[in-house]
Each structure stands twice: as C-alpha cells, then as structure tokens.
mmCIF file of C-alpha atoms in Angstrom:
data_model
loop_
_atom_site.group_PDB
_atom_site.id
_atom_site.type_symbol
_atom_site.label_atom_id
_atom_site.label_comp_id
_atom_site.label_asym_id
_atom_site.label_seq_id
_atom_site.Cartn_x
_atom_site.Cartn_y
_atom_site.Cartn_z
ATOM 1 C CA MET P 36 0.110 0.069 0.069
ATOM 2 C CA SER P 37 1.351 3.243 -0.938
ATOM 3 C CA GLU P 38 2.005 6.241 1.406
ATOM 4 C CA GLY P 39 -0.659 8.261 -0.390
ATOM 5 C CA THR P 40 -3.257 5.590 0.187
ATOM 6 C CA MET P 41 -2.430 5.258 3.864
ATOM 7 C CA GLN P 42 -2.761 8.938 4.420
ATOM 8 C CA ARG P 43 -6.081 9.086 2.912
ATOM 9 C CA ARG P 44 -7.416 6.091 4.724
ATOM 10 C CA ALA P 45 -6.191 8.065 7.897
ATOM 11 C CA GLU P 46 -7.766 11.150 7.041
ATOM 12 C CA ARG P 47 -11.059 9.108 6.363
ATOM 13 C CA ASP P 48 -10.838 7.642 9.889
ATOM 14 C CA GLN P 49 -10.589 11.016 11.651
ATOM 15 C CA VAL P 50 -13.283 12.361 9.962
ATOM 16 C CA ALA P 51 -15.404 9.296 10.744
ATOM 17 C CA GLN P 52 -14.500 9.937 14.447
ATOM 18 C CA ARG P 53 -15.368 13.543 14.233
ATOM 19 C CA ALA P 54 -18.794 12.747 13.030
ATOM 20 C CA LYS P 55 -19.500 10.037 15.747
ATOM 21 C CA ARG P 56 -18.303 12.846 18.286
ATOM 22 C CA LEU P 57 -20.742 15.363 16.617
ATOM 23 C CA HIS P 58 -23.461 12.881 16.707
ATOM 24 C CA ARG P 59 -23.074 12.030 20.552
ATOM 25 C CA VAL P 60 -23.040 15.930 21.189
ATOM 26 C CA LEU P 61 -26.268 16.216 19.140
ATOM 27 C CA VAL P 62 -27.918 13.363 20.705
ATOM 28 C CA CYS P 63 -26.928 14.779 24.163
ATOM 29 C CA ALA P 64 -28.308 18.177 23.215
ATOM 30 C CA ALA P 65 -31.523 16.616 22.188
ATOM 31 C CA ALA P 66 -32.027 14.877 25.498
ATOM 32 C CA VAL P 67 -31.808 17.965 27.470
ATOM 33 C CA PRO P 68 -35.232 19.284 26.439
ATOM 34 C CA VAL P 69 -36.711 15.940 27.147
ATOM 35 C CA MET P 70 -35.517 15.819 30.490
ATOM 36 C CA LEU P 71 -36.644 19.371 31.096
ATOM 37 C CA ILE P 72 -40.076 18.353 29.660
ATOM 38 C CA ALA P 73 -40.038 15.080 31.829
ATOM 39 C CA THR P 74 -39.247 17.333 34.941
ATOM 40 C CA GLY P 75 -41.819 19.754 33.944
ATOM 41 C CA CYS P 76 -44.431 16.867 33.684
ATOM 42 C CA SER P 77 -43.090 15.614 36.983
ATOM 43 C CA SER P 78 -43.675 19.013 38.555
ATOM 44 C CA ASP P 79 -47.397 19.612 36.931
ATOM 45 C CA SER P 80 -48.087 15.993 38.296
ATOM 46 C CA GLY P 81 -47.125 17.324 41.725
ATOM 47 C CA SER P 82 -49.433 20.283 41.050
ATOM 48 C CA GLY P 83 -52.091 17.849 39.957
ATOM 49 C CA GLY P 84 -51.828 16.120 43.125
ATOM 50 C CA ASP P 85 -52.679 19.384 44.877
ATOM 51 C CA SER P 86 -55.483 19.738 42.303
ATOM 52 C CA GLY P 87 -56.645 16.320 43.177
ATOM 53 C CA SER P 88 -56.644 17.335 46.792
ATOM 54 C CA GLY P 89 -58.597 20.414 45.924
ATOM 55 C CA SER P 90 -61.132 18.304 44.015
ATOM 56 C CA ALA P 91 -61.410 16.070 47.122
ATOM 57 C CA ASN P 92 -62.187 19.385 49.212
ATOM 58 C CA SER P 93 -64.335 20.516 46.469
ATOM 59 C CA GLY P 94 -66.380 17.168 46.838
ATOM 60 C CA LYS P 95 -66.246 17.714 50.445
ATOM 61 C CA GLY P 96 -67.674 21.118 49.847
ATOM 62 C CA ALA P 97 -70.396 19.733 47.587
ATOM 63 C CA ASP P 98 -71.460 17.238 50.413
ATOM 64 C CA SER P 99 -71.567 20.024 52.921
ATOM 65 C CA GLY P 100 -73.666 21.918 50.350
ATOM 66 C CA ALA P 101 -75.969 19.060 49.993
ATOM 67 C CA SER P 102 -76.279 18.648 53.725
ATOM 68 C CA ALA P 103 -77.015 22.366 54.076
ATOM 69 C CA SER P 104 -79.524 21.808 51.322
ATOM 70 C CA ALA P 105 -80.979 18.889 53.339
ATOM 71 C CA SER P 106 -81.196 20.842 56.337
ATOM 72 C CA ALA P 107 -83.030 23.773 54.704
ATOM 73 C CA ALA P 108 -85.931 21.483 53.482
ATOM 74 C CA PRO P 109 -89.181 23.819 53.844
ATOM 75 C CA THR P 110 -90.299 23.752 57.543
ATOM 76 C CA VAL P 111 -93.284 25.485 59.249
ATOM 77 C CA GLN P 112 -93.877 26.719 62.635
ATOM 78 C CA ALA P 113 -95.815 24.039 65.042
ATOM 79 C CA ALA P 114 -99.309 24.979 65.727
ATOM 80 C CA ALA P 115 -99.745 26.334 69.478
ATOM 81 C CA TYR P 116 -102.729 24.278 70.301
ATOM 82 C CA LYS P 117 -102.718 20.627 70.177
ATOM 83 C CA SER P 118 -106.004 19.678 71.650
ATOM 84 C CA LEU P 119 -109.848 20.825 71.993
ATOM 85 C CA PRO P 120 -112.158 20.554 74.848
ATOM 86 C CA ASP P 121 -115.471 18.740 74.864
ATOM 87 C CA SER P 122 -117.654 20.851 72.821
ATOM 88 C CA CYS P 123 -120.741 20.207 75.087
ATOM 89 C CA GLY P 124 -118.640 20.968 78.046
ATOM 90 C CA VAL P 125 -117.123 24.557 77.037
ATOM 91 C CA LEU P 126 -119.955 26.513 78.749
ATOM 92 C CA SER P 127 -120.700 26.823 82.398
ATOM 93 C CA SER P 128 -124.229 25.807 83.685
ATOM 94 C CA LYS P 129 -124.988 29.309 84.654
ATOM 95 C CA THR P 130 -124.103 30.561 81.291
ATOM 96 C CA LEU P 131 -126.241 28.052 79.728
ATOM 97 C CA LYS P 132 -128.996 29.029 82.227
ATOM 98 C CA SER P 133 -128.683 32.620 80.783
ATOM 99 C CA LEU P 134 -128.879 31.718 77.106
ATOM 100 C CA VAL P 135 -131.086 28.624 76.791
ATOM 101 C CA PRO P 136 -133.039 28.463 80.140
ATOM 102 C CA GLU P 137 -135.317 25.557 78.949
ATOM 103 C CA ALA P 138 -132.683 23.557 77.284
ATOM 104 C CA SER P 139 -130.960 20.296 78.342
ATOM 105 C CA LYS P 140 -127.369 21.012 79.905
ATOM 106 C CA SER P 141 -125.970 18.158 78.099
ATOM 107 C CA GLY P 142 -126.677 19.710 74.761
ATOM 108 C CA LYS P 143 -126.755 17.956 71.528
ATOM 109 C CA LYS P 144 -123.293 17.025 69.839
ATOM 110 C CA GLY P 145 -122.900 17.581 66.321
ATOM 111 C CA THR P 146 -120.060 16.170 63.943
ATOM 112 C CA SER P 147 -116.804 15.794 65.864
ATOM 113 C CA GLU P 148 -113.555 14.552 65.471
ATOM 114 C CA ALA P 149 -111.289 14.432 68.559
ATOM 115 C CA GLY P 150 -108.591 17.001 68.907
ATOM 116 C CA THR P 151 -109.747 18.590 65.361
ATOM 117 C CA ARG P 152 -113.447 19.450 65.533
ATOM 118 C CA GLY P 153 -116.520 19.409 67.437
ATOM 119 C CA SER P 154 -119.946 21.246 67.895
ATOM 120 C CA CYS P 155 -122.713 21.234 70.551
ATOM 121 C CA SER P 156 -126.256 22.822 70.406
ATOM 122 C CA TRP P 157 -128.859 23.625 72.667
ATOM 123 C CA SER P 158 -132.534 24.634 71.991
ATOM 124 C CA SER P 159 -135.012 26.131 74.507
ATOM 125 C CA LEU P 160 -138.669 27.090 74.374
ATOM 126 C CA ASP P 161 -140.165 29.048 77.226
ATOM 127 C CA ASN P 162 -143.876 28.377 76.622
ATOM 128 C CA ASN P 163 -146.298 30.993 78.170
ATOM 129 C CA GLY P 164 -149.409 29.511 76.967
ATOM 130 C CA VAL P 165 -151.745 32.313 75.781
ATOM 131 C CA LYS P 166 -149.134 34.904 76.115
ATOM 132 C CA GLY P 167 -146.994 33.325 73.790
ATOM 133 C CA SER P 168 -143.397 31.808 74.235
ATOM 134 C CA GLN P 169 -139.680 32.548 74.061
ATOM 135 C CA PHE P 170 -137.263 30.602 71.676
ATOM 136 C CA ARG P 171 -133.719 30.412 71.942
ATOM 137 C CA TRP P 172 -131.120 28.225 70.021
ATOM 138 C CA LEU P 173 -127.214 28.267 70.591
ATOM 139 C CA ASN P 174 -124.595 26.530 68.851
ATOM 140 C CA VAL P 175 -120.953 26.409 69.611
ATOM 141 C CA SER P 176 -118.482 25.035 66.966
ATOM 142 C CA LEU P 177 -114.601 24.383 67.656
ATOM 143 C CA LEU P 178 -112.169 23.926 64.767
ATOM 144 C CA ARG P 179 -108.512 23.385 65.156
ATOM 145 C CA PHE P 180 -105.992 23.749 62.663
ATOM 146 C CA GLU P 181 -102.679 21.868 62.285
ATOM 147 C CA SER P 182 -99.624 23.552 60.680
ATOM 148 C CA ASP P 183 -98.641 21.792 57.360
ATOM 149 C CA THR P 184 -95.730 22.580 54.919
ATOM 150 C CA SER P 185 -98.208 22.759 51.970
ATOM 151 C CA ARG P 186 -100.887 24.552 53.683
ATOM 152 C CA GLY P 187 -99.026 26.925 56.196
ATOM 153 C CA THR P 188 -99.144 27.513 59.998
ATOM 154 C CA GLY P 189 -102.053 26.422 61.813
ATOM 155 C CA GLU P 190 -102.586 30.225 62.759
ATOM 156 C CA ALA P 191 -102.516 31.308 59.136
ATOM 157 C CA GLN P 192 -105.188 28.666 58.129
ATOM 158 C CA ALA P 193 -107.597 29.615 61.207
ATOM 159 C CA GLN P 194 -107.222 33.085 60.138
ATOM 160 C CA LYS P 195 -108.310 32.494 56.593
ATOM 161 C CA TYR P 196 -111.089 30.429 58.063
ATOM 162 C CA TYR P 197 -112.097 33.126 60.524
ATOM 163 C CA THR P 198 -112.523 35.565 57.898
ATOM 164 C CA GLN P 199 -114.543 33.091 55.632
ATOM 165 C CA GLN P 200 -117.009 32.632 58.710
ATOM 166 C CA ILE P 201 -117.610 36.150 59.084
ATOM 167 C CA GLN P 202 -118.342 36.690 55.394
ATOM 168 C CA ASP P 203 -120.685 33.755 55.422
ATOM 169 C CA ALA P 204 -122.515 35.412 58.377
ATOM 170 C CA GLN P 205 -122.712 38.568 56.651
ATOM 171 C CA SER P 206 -124.286 37.163 53.287
ATOM 172 C CA VAL P 207 -127.199 34.902 54.757
ATOM 173 C CA ALA P 208 -129.765 34.732 52.402
ATOM 174 C CA GLY P 209 -132.858 36.838 53.630
ATOM 175 C CA ALA P 210 -131.026 38.561 56.343
ATOM 176 C CA LYS P 211 -132.148 42.302 57.173
ATOM 177 C CA ASN P 212 -130.219 44.942 59.224
ATOM 178 C CA THR P 213 -126.938 43.107 59.067
ATOM 179 C CA LYS P 214 -124.334 44.770 61.119
ATOM 180 C CA SER P 215 -120.596 43.661 62.036
ATOM 181 C CA GLN P 216 -118.535 44.914 64.838
ATOM 182 C CA ALA P 217 -115.180 43.890 66.500
ATOM 183 C CA VAL P 218 -115.385 42.112 70.014
ATOM 184 C CA ALA P 219 -112.909 42.964 72.483
ATOM 185 C CA GLY P 220 -111.289 40.813 75.019
ATOM 186 C CA THR P 221 -112.174 37.399 73.319
ATOM 187 C CA GLY P 222 -109.317 35.350 71.810
ATOM 188 C CA ASP P 223 -106.601 36.976 69.347
ATOM 189 C CA THR P 224 -109.569 38.433 67.033
ATOM 190 C CA ALA P 225 -113.233 38.379 67.256
ATOM 191 C CA THR P 226 -116.282 39.686 65.371
ATOM 192 C CA LEU P 227 -119.998 39.902 65.925
ATOM 193 C CA VAL P 228 -122.264 39.688 63.003
ATOM 194 C CA ARG P 229 -125.960 40.386 63.786
ATOM 195 C CA TYR P 230 -128.823 40.588 61.709
ATOM 196 C CA ASP P 231 -132.854 40.006 61.649
ATOM 197 C CA LEU P 232 -134.475 36.957 59.826
ATOM 198 C CA LYS P 233 -138.194 36.881 59.267
ATOM 199 C CA LYS P 234 -139.603 33.426 59.160
ATOM 200 C CA LYS P 235 -143.181 32.021 59.324
ATOM 201 C CA GLU P 236 -142.818 31.322 63.128
ATOM 202 C CA GLY P 237 -141.775 34.946 64.041
ATOM 203 C CA SER P 238 -138.852 37.491 63.684
ATOM 204 C CA PHE P 239 -135.517 35.974 64.514
ATOM 205 C CA LYS P 240 -132.692 37.959 66.097
ATOM 206 C CA GLN P 241 -129.534 36.373 64.933
ATOM 207 C CA GLN P 242 -126.299 36.743 66.642
ATOM 208 C CA THR P 243 -122.874 35.239 65.397
ATOM 209 C CA VAL P 244 -119.665 35.544 67.208
ATOM 210 C CA VAL P 245 -116.639 34.348 65.437
ATOM 211 C CA THR P 246 -113.262 34.137 67.444
ATOM 212 C CA ARG P 247 -109.661 33.000 66.566
ATOM 213 C CA VAL P 248 -107.360 32.043 69.318
ATOM 214 C CA GLU P 249 -103.981 30.796 68.058
ATOM 215 C CA ASN P 250 -104.880 28.080 65.378
ATOM 216 C CA VAL P 251 -108.206 27.363 66.785
ATOM 217 C CA VAL P 252 -111.655 29.061 65.450
ATOM 218 C CA VAL P 253 -114.490 29.395 67.682
ATOM 219 C CA THR P 254 -118.034 30.222 66.354
ATOM 220 C CA VAL P 255 -121.260 30.890 68.579
ATOM 221 C CA ASP P 256 -124.367 31.216 66.775
ATOM 222 C CA TYR P 257 -127.187 32.156 68.735
ATOM 223 C CA ASN P 258 -130.722 33.336 68.090
ATOM 224 C CA GLY P 259 -133.859 34.195 69.599
ATOM 225 C CA ALA P 260 -137.572 34.777 68.751
ATOM 226 C CA GLY P 261 -140.824 35.892 70.487
ATOM 227 C CA LEU P 262 -143.448 33.157 69.204
ATOM 228 C CA ALA P 263 -147.309 32.993 69.344
ATOM 229 C CA GLY P 264 -147.840 36.882 69.856
ATOM 230 C CA ASP P 265 -144.998 37.159 72.476
ATOM 231 C CA LYS P 266 -142.578 40.113 71.757
ATOM 232 C CA ALA P 267 -139.249 39.773 69.963
ATOM 233 C CA PRO P 268 -136.231 39.633 72.325
ATOM 234 C CA SER P 269 -133.819 42.611 72.446
ATOM 235 C CA ALA P 270 -130.863 42.020 70.164
ATOM 236 C CA ASP P 271 -128.592 43.990 72.094
ATOM 237 C CA SER P 272 -129.225 41.799 75.005
ATOM 238 C CA LEU P 273 -128.687 38.614 72.634
ATOM 239 C CA ALA P 274 -125.390 39.998 71.477
ATOM 240 C CA LYS P 275 -124.032 40.524 75.009
ATOM 241 C CA LEU P 276 -124.849 36.862 75.908
ATOM 242 C CA ALA P 277 -123.608 35.645 72.541
ATOM 243 C CA GLU P 278 -120.192 37.503 73.407
ATOM 244 C CA GLN P 279 -119.968 36.001 77.003
ATOM 245 C CA ALA P 280 -120.489 32.517 75.519
ATOM 246 C CA ALA P 281 -117.730 33.069 73.071
ATOM 247 C CA LYS P 282 -115.323 34.285 75.644
ATOM 248 C CA GLU P 283 -115.971 31.321 77.887
ATOM 249 C CA ALA P 284 -115.568 28.971 74.942
ATOM 250 C CA VAL P 285 -112.171 30.609 74.025
ATOM 251 C CA GLY P 286 -111.387 30.062 77.903
ATOM 252 C CA ALA P 287 -112.007 26.415 77.656
ATOM 253 C CA VAL P 288 -109.831 26.155 74.624
ATOM 254 C CA SER P 289 -107.007 27.534 76.293
ATOM 255 C CA ALA P 290 -107.371 25.403 79.609
ATOM 256 C CA ALA P 291 -107.647 22.140 77.449
ATOM 257 C CA ASN P 292 -104.028 23.245 76.282
ATOM 258 C CA GLY P 293 -102.647 23.864 79.673
ATOM 259 C CA GLU P 294 -103.425 27.494 79.931
ATOM 260 C CA GLY P 295 -105.254 29.192 82.656
ATOM 261 C CA GLY P 296 -108.532 31.354 82.427
ATOM 262 C CA ALA P 297 -111.369 29.232 81.554
ATOM 263 C CA ALA P 298 -114.494 29.934 83.558
ATOM 264 C CA ASN P 299 -115.541 25.996 83.205
ATOM 265 C CA PRO P 300 -112.288 23.746 82.249
ATOM 266 C CA ALA P 301 -113.792 21.047 80.290
ATOM 267 C CA PRO P 302 -112.140 17.657 79.633
ATOM 268 C CA SER P 303 -110.002 17.475 76.564
ATOM 269 C CA GLU P 304 -111.086 15.399 73.398
ATOM 270 C CA SER P 305 -107.344 14.568 72.966
ATOM 271 C CA ALA P 306 -104.441 14.520 75.282
ATOM 272 C CA SER P 307 -102.568 17.914 74.866
ATOM 273 C CA GLY P 308 -99.323 16.140 74.812
ATOM 274 C CA SER P 309 -100.236 13.862 72.084
ATOM 275 C CA LYS P 310 -99.445 14.697 68.571
ATOM 276 C CA ALA P 311 -102.114 15.732 66.282
ATOM 277 C CA PRO P 312 -101.958 14.005 62.995
ATOM 278 C CA SER P 313 -101.379 16.469 60.443
ATOM 279 C CA LYS P 314 -103.235 14.180 57.730
ATOM 280 C CA ASN P 315 -106.327 14.448 59.594
ATOM 281 C CA SER P 316 -106.160 18.085 59.891
ATOM 282 C CA PRO P 317 -108.609 20.061 57.778
ATOM 283 C CA SER P 318 -107.800 22.737 55.126
ATOM 284 C CA PRO P 319 -109.839 25.645 55.268
ATOM 285 C CA SER P 320 -112.283 24.530 52.507
ATOM 286 C CA ALA P 321 -112.646 20.946 54.226
ATOM 287 C CA SER P 322 -113.245 22.833 57.661
ATOM 288 C CA LYS P 323 -115.839 24.719 56.135
ATOM 289 C CA SER P 324 -117.775 22.082 54.856
ATOM 290 C CA ALA P 325 -117.176 19.971 57.774
ATOM 291 C CA SER P 326 -118.623 22.512 60.141
ATOM 292 C CA LYS P 327 -121.864 23.466 58.127
ATOM 293 C CA SER P 328 -123.799 22.854 61.190
ATOM 294 C CA ALA P 329 -122.335 25.916 62.896
ATOM 295 C CA SER P 330 -122.715 28.590 59.904
ATOM 296 C CA PRO P 331 -124.952 31.486 60.350
ATOM 297 C CA SER P 332 -127.471 29.947 57.490
ATOM 298 C CA LYS P 333 -127.828 26.764 59.334
ATOM 299 C CA SER P 334 -128.216 28.499 62.492
ATOM 300 C CA ALA P 335 -131.305 30.068 61.204
ATOM 301 C CA ALA P 336 -132.552 26.971 59.356
ATOM 302 C CA LYS P 337 -132.369 25.240 62.885
ATOM 303 C CA THR P 338 -135.246 27.432 64.119
ATOM 304 C CA SER P 339 -137.636 26.850 61.314
#
C-alpha cells in the first residue's frame, strides 16, 4: 500500500471519528429538553396532586352543600294548640241557664273529630201559653288547624277560616239590618255579626260571634224569637250573651291546652301532649264543609 493511500485512509478515519463525536453531542443536546419536559411533567403531576386534593375538598364542599340543602328543607312553625275541649262542656251551667234556660244542660253533640273539630247545640222554648213563648237556639263549634308545609301554619289557616266565617254570616239569604262589629277581650281577634231574619214562626234575632285564638276558630251562633204573639227579644241583650259565651268557650280551649283562664275547664277531647295527626287536619275549605252545622245560615235554619 502506497503512502498516499495510507494517508487518505487515516484522514477518512479521523473524519469518521469527528462525525461520531458530533453525533453524540447532538444526541445529548436533544436529550436535555426531553429531561426538562419530563421534569416539568413531574412538577405538573405534583400540582395535579394538589389539584386532586382540591377536587377532594371540592367534593367535601359539595357534600356540605348537600347537607345544608337537606337541612334547609321547607319547615313550618308548629301549631300552638294541640287539642280541643269537649264541645258540649265549654260553657258553664250558669251561662247555659242565661242563654237557653229551658234547654238540656248536656246539649246535642254534632259532627266531631277528637282534637280537630267539635260542635254542640242547645234549644230552649219557654212556653207561656196564651201569652206566647220565647224561643232560643245556641250552637258552639270548635275547629283546630294543624300546621302543614303545603298549607302553612295552623294560625294562618285559622285566620283564613275566621275571615270566611264572618263573610258567610254577613251574606245569609233573607237577612235584614246586618251589622258587624269587633269584639274586644275575646281570643286573638273576634267579630260579632248580627241581623234579623223573618220566618213564618216569627222574627228571629241572629247573633254570630266568630273568634280566633291561636290556631283554633270558635263560632257561637245564637238566636231568639218571640213566638205566638210574644214580643221579640232585645238584639242587644242577645248579642251580649253571645259574646259572653264566645269568651267562655275560648277560655275552655286555652284551659284544654294547659293555659289558665277558663271559667269552666272542660275535659279535652284529645290529650294535650299527644301529636295531632296532620293528615287528619282540615284545610280551610274542608273545615268549612265539615262545620256547616255551625254556619249562620244553618243556625237560622235550625229555628224553622
């Protein structure tokens, strides 16, 4: 082999070695960004871990929110009164003697549902022979409303029914000289509606006192007439007696629920400590139909 050939071979070997070194440098240089990217990913993964922790916390927050929503479910204030007295025992013997002197003290019990509704009526006829006779009719009805999330508080329902009862008394067919006035010192609110009603037996003087005390509505219907030629009773006197009866009945309702003030505490138709079933509690419309026996129009009808 000539010297020139050997020299060219040596030069080619040197070029090849330089090429290999350059290749290694380029490979290493390319590896650096990959490492940086890997490191960055690793760092992001760490952040992701924190993010995951945040998600977990977020999940806990969602759970807390759900719990808060559950605790914020619709609620309604419990009704103040949980029971009613016996409707035929709300008035004292003395009061009954004043309003219906010839009536049976026991009274006639109407439609009732323990703890929810009740009514009782008394009829009196004082026959004076050829001098005529005096007729009196008295009815006391009690209606209790239970609080309900769909219908509202018992007090609000009672107030609505109270208003409806007054409107019914003011719109009796055939009524003359209808007057309404507030009654003080009886329950939370009370109204007297009075009117004259002419019937074939005579001219009747109707007095209706509607009272709301907490979630209970008490309605007292009282009328009187002079029959067979006897003179008609004084409307003012009848009104005073009806107001007295309403006040006494309200006192009996309070006493049945553990409060004082009843002139004649009567046995409760349901234990005051028991829970009144809301399902059986009447809505204003249902209560109205269930207590028609105590409505003013029915009261007048009783006298025919």
